[in-house]
Short mmCIF file of C-alpha atoms and ligand atoms in Angstrom, two decimals:
data_model
loop_
_atom_site.label_atom_id
_atom_site.label_comp_id
_atom_site.label_asym_id
_atom_site.label_seq_id
_atom_site.Cartn_x
_atom_site.Cartn_y
_atom_site.Cartn_z
CA MET O 385 -52.29 34.55 108.20
CA ILE O 386 -53.07 32.91 105.47
CA PRO O 387 -57.11 33.04 104.56
CA PRO O 388 -59.17 29.57 104.52
CA MET O 389 -59.65 28.74 100.85
CA THR O 390 -62.87 26.59 100.48
CA THR O 391 -66.50 27.26 101.67
CA LEU O 392 -67.94 23.32 102.41
CA TRP O 393 -67.46 24.88 106.77
CA GLN O 394 -68.83 28.39 106.47
CA ASP O 395 -71.44 26.55 104.31
CA LEU O 396 -73.52 24.58 106.49
CA PRO O 397 -76.11 25.17 108.20
CA ARG O 398 -75.75 26.29 111.88
CA PRO O 399 -75.56 24.92 114.15
CA ILE O 400 -73.26 21.48 112.50
CA PHE O 401 -74.23 18.30 114.30
CA THR O 402 -71.70 15.95 113.59
CA LEU O 403 -70.89 12.45 114.39
CA ALA O 404 -67.04 12.00 116.09
CA PRO O 405 -65.11 10.31 114.08
CA MET O 406 -64.37 6.74 116.14
CA GLU O 407 -62.23 3.98 114.87
CA ASP O 408 -64.44 0.12 114.41
CA VAL O 409 -67.23 2.44 114.98
CA THR O 410 -68.07 4.94 112.56
CA ASP O 411 -67.39 2.84 109.18
CA THR O 412 -69.44 3.25 105.76
CA VAL O 413 -71.96 1.12 106.87
CA PHE O 414 -72.87 3.44 110.36
CA ARG O 415 -72.37 6.20 109.02
CA ARG O 416 -75.26 6.07 106.97
CA LEU O 417 -77.53 3.86 108.92
CA VAL O 418 -77.35 7.25 111.56
CA ARG O 419 -78.15 9.24 108.72
CA SER O 420 -80.73 6.96 107.65
CA TRP O 421 -82.33 6.83 110.81
CA ALA O 422 -81.97 10.03 111.23
CA HIS O 423 -84.22 10.86 107.73
CA ARG O 424 -86.40 7.79 109.20
CA TRP O 425 -87.71 10.20 111.96
CA GLY O 426 -87.89 13.03 110.13
CA ALA O 427 -84.87 14.88 111.35
CA PRO O 428 -82.06 16.32 109.74
CA GLY O 429 -79.29 13.93 111.09
CA PRO O 430 -75.91 14.29 111.29
CA SER O 431 -74.93 18.11 108.63
CA VAL O 432 -71.33 16.23 107.85
CA LEU O 433 -69.65 13.23 108.50
CA PHE O 434 -66.30 12.30 108.85
CA THR O 435 -64.15 9.01 107.90
CA GLU O 436 -62.44 6.96 111.28
CA PHE O 437 -58.49 7.88 111.44
CA THR O 438 -56.65 6.13 108.50
CA ARG O 439 -53.01 6.33 107.71
CA ILE O 440 -52.20 8.93 104.77
CA ASP O 441 -49.76 6.40 103.93
CA SER O 442 -52.77 4.36 102.63
CA ALA O 443 -54.62 6.94 101.69
CA ILE O 444 -51.82 7.41 98.59
CA ARG O 445 -52.58 3.58 98.11
CA SER O 446 -55.56 3.71 97.48
CA THR O 447 -57.44 4.65 94.66
CA PRO O 448 -61.03 5.46 93.70
CA GLU O 449 -61.91 1.77 92.49
CA LYS O 450 -59.92 0.38 95.29
CA PRO O 451 -59.68 2.47 98.26
CA ASP O 452 -58.58 1.20 101.74
CA GLY O 453 -61.47 -0.17 103.87
CA ARG O 454 -62.06 3.26 106.00
CA LEU O 455 -61.76 4.94 103.14
CA ARG O 456 -64.61 3.04 101.53
CA SER O 457 -67.81 5.81 101.29
CA THR O 458 -70.74 5.69 99.18
CA PRO O 459 -72.96 9.08 98.06
CA GLU O 460 -75.26 9.36 101.40
CA GLU O 461 -72.82 10.38 103.27
CA ALA O 462 -71.63 12.76 101.77
CA PRO O 463 -70.28 15.75 102.36
CA LEU O 464 -67.45 13.25 103.93
CA VAL O 465 -64.67 15.00 105.46
CA VAL O 466 -61.20 12.31 104.85
CA GLN O 467 -59.33 12.15 108.18
CA VAL O 468 -56.15 11.45 107.57
CA TRP O 469 -53.17 11.03 110.45
CA GLY O 470 -48.58 11.02 109.88
CA THR O 471 -46.07 12.71 110.21
CA ASN O 472 -44.41 12.83 106.79
CA PRO O 473 -45.60 16.14 105.12
CA ALA O 474 -44.62 14.46 101.31
CA GLU O 475 -46.96 11.76 102.27
CA PHE O 476 -49.94 14.68 103.35
CA GLU O 477 -48.99 15.97 99.78
CA GLU O 478 -49.45 13.25 97.77
CA GLY O 479 -52.09 11.46 99.89
CA ALA O 480 -54.79 14.62 99.98
CA ALA O 481 -54.09 15.06 96.12
CA ALA O 482 -55.23 11.19 96.09
CA LEU O 483 -58.54 11.79 98.67
CA GLU O 484 -59.57 14.62 96.75
CA ALA O 485 -59.37 12.63 93.92
CA MET O 486 -61.09 9.99 95.63
CA GLY O 487 -64.25 12.56 95.80
CA PHE O 488 -64.32 13.73 99.94
CA ALA O 489 -65.59 16.69 100.57
CA GLY O 490 -62.34 17.50 103.09
CA ILE O 491 -59.25 16.13 105.08
CA ASP O 492 -59.01 16.07 108.65
CA ILE O 493 -55.63 16.10 109.96
CA ASN O 494 -56.02 14.38 113.65
CA MET O 495 -54.04 16.02 116.02
CA GLY O 496 -56.16 14.44 118.77
CA CYS O 497 -55.41 10.85 119.51
CA PRO O 498 -53.98 9.81 122.85
CA ALA O 499 -53.15 6.72 122.27
CA TRP O 500 -49.31 5.61 122.91
CA LYS O 501 -49.30 3.60 119.52
CA VAL O 502 -49.57 6.15 117.71
CA ARG O 503 -48.13 9.51 119.58
CA LYS O 504 -44.44 7.83 120.25
CA SER O 505 -44.70 7.69 116.31
CA GLY O 506 -44.09 11.38 117.10
CA ALA O 507 -48.55 11.67 115.08
CA CYS O 508 -51.40 12.62 116.22
CA SER O 509 -52.31 14.30 119.72
CA ALA O 510 -47.82 14.37 119.92
CA LEU O 511 -48.29 17.30 117.28
CA ILE O 512 -49.06 19.99 119.79
CA GLY O 513 -46.12 19.73 121.65
CA THR O 514 -44.17 19.72 117.59
CA PRO O 515 -46.04 22.80 116.30
CA SER O 516 -43.82 23.67 113.27
CA LEU O 517 -44.57 20.10 112.28
CA ALA O 518 -47.84 20.94 112.25
CA ALA O 519 -48.01 23.95 110.20
CA GLU O 520 -45.67 21.81 107.71
CA LEU O 521 -48.44 18.87 107.20
CA ILE O 522 -51.17 21.49 106.70
CA ALA O 523 -49.20 23.25 104.04
CA ALA O 524 -48.36 20.08 102.67
CA CYS O 525 -52.06 19.31 102.80
CA ARG O 526 -52.92 22.80 101.28
CA ARG O 527 -50.29 22.21 98.18
CA GLY O 528 -51.84 18.61 97.73
CA THR O 529 -55.30 19.25 97.47
CA SER O 530 -58.08 22.28 97.57
CA LEU O 531 -60.75 20.93 99.33
CA PRO O 532 -61.49 22.45 102.67
CA ILE O 533 -58.65 21.40 105.79
CA SER O 534 -59.95 20.99 108.99
CA VAL O 535 -57.66 19.98 112.17
CA LYS O 536 -59.46 17.51 114.84
CA THR O 537 -57.17 17.84 118.51
CA ARG O 538 -56.93 18.18 121.94
CA THR O 539 -56.62 21.15 124.05
CA GLY O 540 -53.01 20.19 125.53
CA ILE O 541 -50.66 17.39 125.78
CA THR O 542 -50.12 17.38 129.87
CA ILE O 543 -51.92 20.30 130.50
CA ALA O 544 -54.31 23.20 128.66
CA GLU O 545 -52.47 25.40 126.70
CA THR O 546 -55.55 26.11 124.48
CA ASP O 547 -54.22 30.06 123.70
CA ARG O 548 -50.73 29.01 122.21
CA TRP O 549 -51.96 25.68 120.53
CA CYS O 550 -55.41 26.62 119.55
CA ARG O 551 -54.41 30.23 118.38
CA PHE O 552 -51.61 28.37 116.19
CA LEU O 553 -53.68 26.21 114.36
CA LEU O 554 -55.89 29.00 113.90
CA ASP O 555 -53.07 31.51 112.12
CA GLN O 556 -52.36 28.04 109.65
CA GLY O 557 -55.83 29.43 108.30
CA ILE O 558 -57.47 25.82 108.83
CA ASP O 559 -61.27 26.12 107.53
CA ALA O 560 -62.13 24.16 110.68
CA LEU O 561 -60.61 22.94 114.05
CA VAL O 562 -62.27 20.02 116.16
CA LEU O 563 -61.64 20.08 119.94
CA HIS O 564 -62.15 17.57 121.64
CA GLY O 565 -61.92 19.63 126.04
CA ARG O 566 -59.82 17.62 127.48
CA VAL O 567 -55.50 17.54 127.16
CA ALA O 568 -53.94 14.30 125.89
CA ASP O 569 -52.82 12.74 129.04
CA GLU O 570 -56.46 12.82 130.74
CA MET O 571 -57.49 10.39 127.71
CA TYR O 572 -60.85 9.81 128.60
CA ASP O 573 -60.87 10.25 132.44
CA GLY O 574 -62.85 13.62 134.77
CA TRP O 575 -64.66 15.92 132.07
CA ALA O 576 -64.28 17.71 128.88
CA ASP O 577 -64.25 21.45 129.63
CA TRP O 578 -65.94 23.60 127.90
CA ARG O 579 -64.56 27.11 129.05
CA GLU O 580 -61.31 26.28 126.89
CA ILE O 581 -63.85 25.61 124.00
CA ARG O 582 -65.73 28.72 124.22
CA ARG O 583 -61.74 30.11 124.69
CA THR O 584 -60.89 29.03 121.45
CA VAL O 585 -63.85 30.50 119.99
CA GLU O 586 -63.03 34.10 121.54
CA ILE O 587 -59.32 33.46 120.03
CA ARG O 588 -61.05 32.85 116.54
CA ASP O 589 -62.81 36.09 116.52
CA SER O 590 -59.91 37.83 117.84
CA LEU O 591 -58.13 36.69 115.52
CA GLY O 592 -60.84 37.51 112.60
CA SER O 593 -60.19 34.21 111.11
CA ARG O 594 -63.74 32.26 109.16
CA ALA O 595 -62.34 29.49 110.56
CA ALA O 596 -65.71 26.85 111.40
CA VAL O 597 -64.95 26.55 115.64
CA ILE O 598 -66.89 22.49 116.45
CA GLY O 599 -66.83 21.40 120.45
CA ASN O 600 -66.53 18.41 121.29
CA GLY O 601 -66.61 16.04 123.94
CA ASP O 602 -69.28 14.55 126.62
CA VAL O 603 -71.68 15.95 124.76
CA CYS O 604 -74.92 12.93 125.23
CA SER O 605 -77.69 14.35 123.12
CA LEU O 606 -78.81 17.32 120.66
CA ASP O 607 -80.44 19.33 123.51
CA HIS O 608 -77.60 19.10 125.10
CA ALA O 609 -75.09 20.21 121.91
CA LEU O 610 -76.98 23.32 122.29
CA ARG O 611 -76.11 23.73 125.46
CA LEU O 612 -72.80 23.87 123.99
CA THR O 613 -73.55 26.30 121.62
CA GLU O 614 -74.89 28.19 123.75
CA GLN O 615 -72.12 28.32 126.35
CA THR O 616 -69.60 28.60 124.15
CA GLY O 617 -70.51 29.98 120.83
CA VAL O 618 -69.57 27.14 118.75
CA ASP O 619 -70.09 26.45 115.05
CA GLY O 620 -71.40 23.16 116.20
CA VAL O 621 -71.05 20.38 117.39
CA MET O 622 -69.02 16.28 117.18
CA ILE O 623 -70.86 13.65 119.63
CA GLY O 624 -69.51 10.14 119.87
CA ARG O 625 -70.03 8.54 122.41
CA GLY O 626 -73.14 9.71 123.03
CA ILE O 627 -74.57 7.39 119.78
CA PHE O 628 -73.69 3.97 121.95
CA PHE O 629 -76.57 5.34 124.48
CA ASP O 630 -79.09 6.91 121.71
CA PRO O 631 -78.04 4.84 118.54
CA LEU O 632 -80.85 7.27 117.18
CA LEU O 633 -79.47 10.90 118.80
CA PHE O 634 -79.53 11.79 115.44
CA ALA O 635 -83.61 11.04 115.06
CA ARG O 636 -84.46 13.39 118.38
CA ASN O 637 -84.38 17.13 116.60
CA SER O 638 -87.73 15.95 114.43
CA PRO O 639 -91.06 17.35 114.35
CA THR O 640 -92.25 13.70 115.30
CA PRO O 641 -88.86 12.32 116.95
CA PRO O 642 -88.50 8.32 118.07
CA PRO O 643 -89.25 7.17 121.74
CA PRO O 644 -86.61 7.68 124.06
CA TRP O 645 -84.80 4.82 123.13
CA GLU O 646 -85.06 2.99 127.02
CA ASP O 647 -88.48 3.14 126.04
CA LEU O 648 -88.57 1.13 122.59
CA PRO O 649 -89.38 -2.14 122.92
CA LEU O 650 -87.10 -5.23 122.51
CA GLN O 651 -88.27 -5.49 119.75
CA GLU O 652 -87.80 -2.42 117.92
CA ARG O 653 -84.34 -1.96 118.85
CA VAL O 654 -83.20 -5.54 117.66
CA GLY O 655 -84.64 -4.79 114.62
CA TYR O 656 -82.21 -1.17 114.58
CA LEU O 657 -79.29 -4.04 115.16
CA VAL O 658 -80.56 -6.63 112.89
CA GLU O 659 -80.15 -3.82 110.05
CA HIS O 660 -76.88 -3.00 111.41
CA ILE O 661 -75.76 -6.20 111.12
CA GLN O 662 -76.85 -6.97 107.65
CA ALA O 663 -75.92 -3.83 106.18
CA TYR O 664 -72.09 -4.15 107.57
CA GLN O 665 -71.83 -7.94 106.11
CA GLN O 666 -73.14 -6.50 102.73
CA GLU O 667 -70.72 -3.69 103.44
CA TRP O 668 -67.80 -6.25 104.30
CA GLN O 669 -68.63 -9.92 103.01
CA GLY O 670 -65.67 -10.67 105.87
CA LYS O 671 -63.91 -8.28 104.92
CA ARG O 672 -63.93 -6.67 108.15
CA SER O 673 -64.38 -8.87 111.15
CA PHE O 674 -67.51 -9.35 112.61
CA GLU O 675 -66.23 -9.08 115.57
CA VAL O 676 -65.33 -5.74 115.63
CA LEU O 677 -69.51 -5.47 115.43
CA LYS O 678 -70.18 -7.51 118.18
CA LYS O 679 -68.37 -4.44 120.49
CA PHE O 680 -71.33 -2.83 119.43
CA PHE O 681 -74.18 -5.06 120.68
CA ARG O 682 -74.13 -3.82 124.08
CA ASN O 683 -75.57 -0.34 122.36
CA TYR O 684 -78.42 -1.93 121.31
CA PHE O 685 -79.99 -3.36 124.83
CA LEU O 686 -80.79 -2.26 128.15
CA PRO O 687 -77.97 -2.28 130.54
CA HIS O 688 -80.08 -2.65 133.78
CA SER O 689 -82.69 -5.29 132.41
CA PRO O 690 -80.89 -8.96 133.82
CA ARG O 691 -82.98 -10.71 130.49
CA GLU O 692 -81.43 -8.58 127.93
CA THR O 693 -78.24 -8.44 129.49
CA ALA O 694 -78.37 -12.58 130.02
CA LEU O 695 -79.17 -12.75 126.03
CA LEU O 696 -76.40 -10.29 125.63
CA ARG O 697 -74.30 -12.45 127.07
CA ARG O 698 -75.55 -15.24 124.85
CA LEU O 699 -75.45 -12.94 121.60
CA TYR O 700 -71.33 -13.11 122.55
CA THR O 701 -70.19 -16.90 122.65
CA LEU O 702 -71.72 -16.95 119.05
CA GLY O 703 -69.66 -16.62 115.66
CA SER O 704 -71.51 -16.30 112.46
CA PRO O 705 -74.67 -13.01 111.42
CA ALA O 706 -76.94 -15.90 110.95
CA ALA O 707 -76.83 -17.38 114.59
CA VAL O 708 -76.92 -13.67 116.11
CA THR O 709 -80.04 -13.26 114.06
CA GLU O 710 -81.55 -15.97 114.46
CA LEU O 711 -81.37 -16.21 118.49
CA LEU O 712 -82.64 -13.03 117.94
CA GLU O 713 -85.35 -13.44 116.50
CA GLU O 714 -86.00 -16.50 118.86
CA ALA O 715 -86.04 -13.74 122.02
CA CYS O 716 -87.92 -11.58 120.13
CA GLN O 717 -90.64 -14.31 119.50
CA ALA O 718 -90.63 -14.75 123.74
CA GLU O 719 -91.11 -11.28 124.58
CA PRO O 720 -94.62 -9.96 124.88
CA GLN O 721 -95.93 -7.90 121.61
CA ASP O 722 -95.85 -3.75 122.76
CA GLN O 723 -99.23 -2.64 120.36
CA SER O 724 -97.68 0.82 121.16
CA VAL O 725 -94.19 0.54 118.74
CA PRO O 726 -94.58 3.27 116.46
CA ALA O 727 -95.26 2.90 112.65
CA ARG O 728 -91.67 3.93 111.23
CA LYS O 729 -89.31 1.18 113.47
CA ALA O 730 -87.36 -0.97 112.04
CA SER O 731 -88.96 -4.13 113.16
CA ILE O 732 -86.93 -7.73 112.96
CA SER O 733 -90.14 -8.98 110.72
CA SER O 734 -89.68 -6.24 107.91
CA GLN O 735 -85.20 -6.82 108.63
CA ALA O 736 -85.49 -10.52 108.06
C1 LIG U 2139 -64.37 3.87 120.13
C2 LIG U 2139 -63.34 5.19 119.68
C3 LIG U 2139 -62.94 5.29 118.55
C4 LIG U 2139 -61.98 6.74 118.34
N1 LIG U 2139 -62.01 6.83 117.54
C5 LIG U 2139 -61.95 7.64 116.88
C6 LIG U 2139 -60.58 8.19 115.95
O1 LIG U 2139 -60.55 7.33 114.35
N2 LIG U 2139 -60.36 9.47 115.64
C7 LIG U 2139 -60.77 10.94 116.27
O2 LIG U 2139 -60.08 11.79 115.40
N3 LIG U 2139 -61.07 10.94 117.04
C8 LIG U 2139 -61.76 8.88 117.83
N4 LIG U 2139 -61.85 9.14 119.05
C9 LIG U 2139 -62.32 10.61 119.71
C10 LIG U 2139 -63.91 10.50 119.07
O3 LIG U 2139 -63.74 11.33 118.01
C11 LIG U 2139 -64.33 11.42 119.86
O4 LIG U 2139 -63.00 12.90 120.27
C12 LIG U 2139 -63.98 12.11 121.23
O5 LIG U 2139 -64.61 10.16 121.83
C13 LIG U 2139 -65.12 12.73 122.65
O6 LIG U 2139 -66.58 12.81 122.12
P1 LIG U 2139 -67.43 12.18 123.07
O7 LIG U 2139 -67.38 12.61 124.77
O8 LIG U 2139 -68.80 12.75 122.28
O9 LIG U 2139 -67.67 10.70 122.90
C14 LIG U 2139 -62.47 7.50 119.02
C15 LIG U 2139 -63.37 7.29 120.40
C16 LIG U 2139 -63.53 6.57 120.96
C17 LIG U 2139 -64.29 5.72 121.84
#
């Protein structure tokens, strides 16, 4: 086995909590917000962050001064791991060097995305079926950089092949393995199988590997994440869609956590949304469509409230951030003020 060369993953305090890479969701703005909202409530927040997945050839064309949009970042996101996908080892070698020059803390190779648009090119989860190419990509990254290399993957393509596949990956000397406990063909159906995650930890231990194993799949809170660490022995947990149901999820391991999301008054939840809209506008200035952000408005509202559902429907019809903010202000003014709003609220008045 090739020994891991670097220590980011070994140095992070356990358990590692991280926000999953999610295309069109976890851009530089959202990554910063999630971490800063956690800090605002006295919680450490995700200890490491990931970019959205990025084609390796875009990395080659990027420079620190002019990065591809998905590679934009700020120092507040450190340590930030860049996630890349592709099939060409030469590009991985060149891209890895370029990404190191851009200041990322690690490189993650996507070997898990189940979408046909990427699988049909032989990339992402298709690599589970072509292990020799997967190994070449890891080796090419190693030649291009001394940064830690991780792989994010699933348990198999059609059926779980954790024993074969995860053992193979760990044998390549990767520094961390992020395992989503589903096979690619399941997409997001059913439930992630945490037993496969535990099996991967056992394999890692039996190999004497020092790679960190990060479990992923269906974790909806930090308490739930702790349960995953207890049941499987993983070094850390990656949380994706859970953040849609609780944007303050990473603020909850604080001595003074925020009230449950659904208990926050509309004004306060809207305050967080307005903060998101304003930061998005400031960062992207129209270079990333406002429609992308609109898809995630619903995370800030309560699905069982007819009043909020009606408000959301009206918001979807609006084309500009200014119009959205104006309607949100009106809606908050019409709402009775809640006197029990905690002091660290992100209120619409403090953001406007
Ligand atoms: C909207 C969306 C976009 C995603 N984009 C990526 C991506 O760019 N890279 C990646 O490795 N996984 C991506 N994923 C998968 C997540 O990182 C994660 O593995 C998956 O959602 C399971 O975790 P969860 O149950 O905590 O959501 C995406 C998932 C969603 C819902």
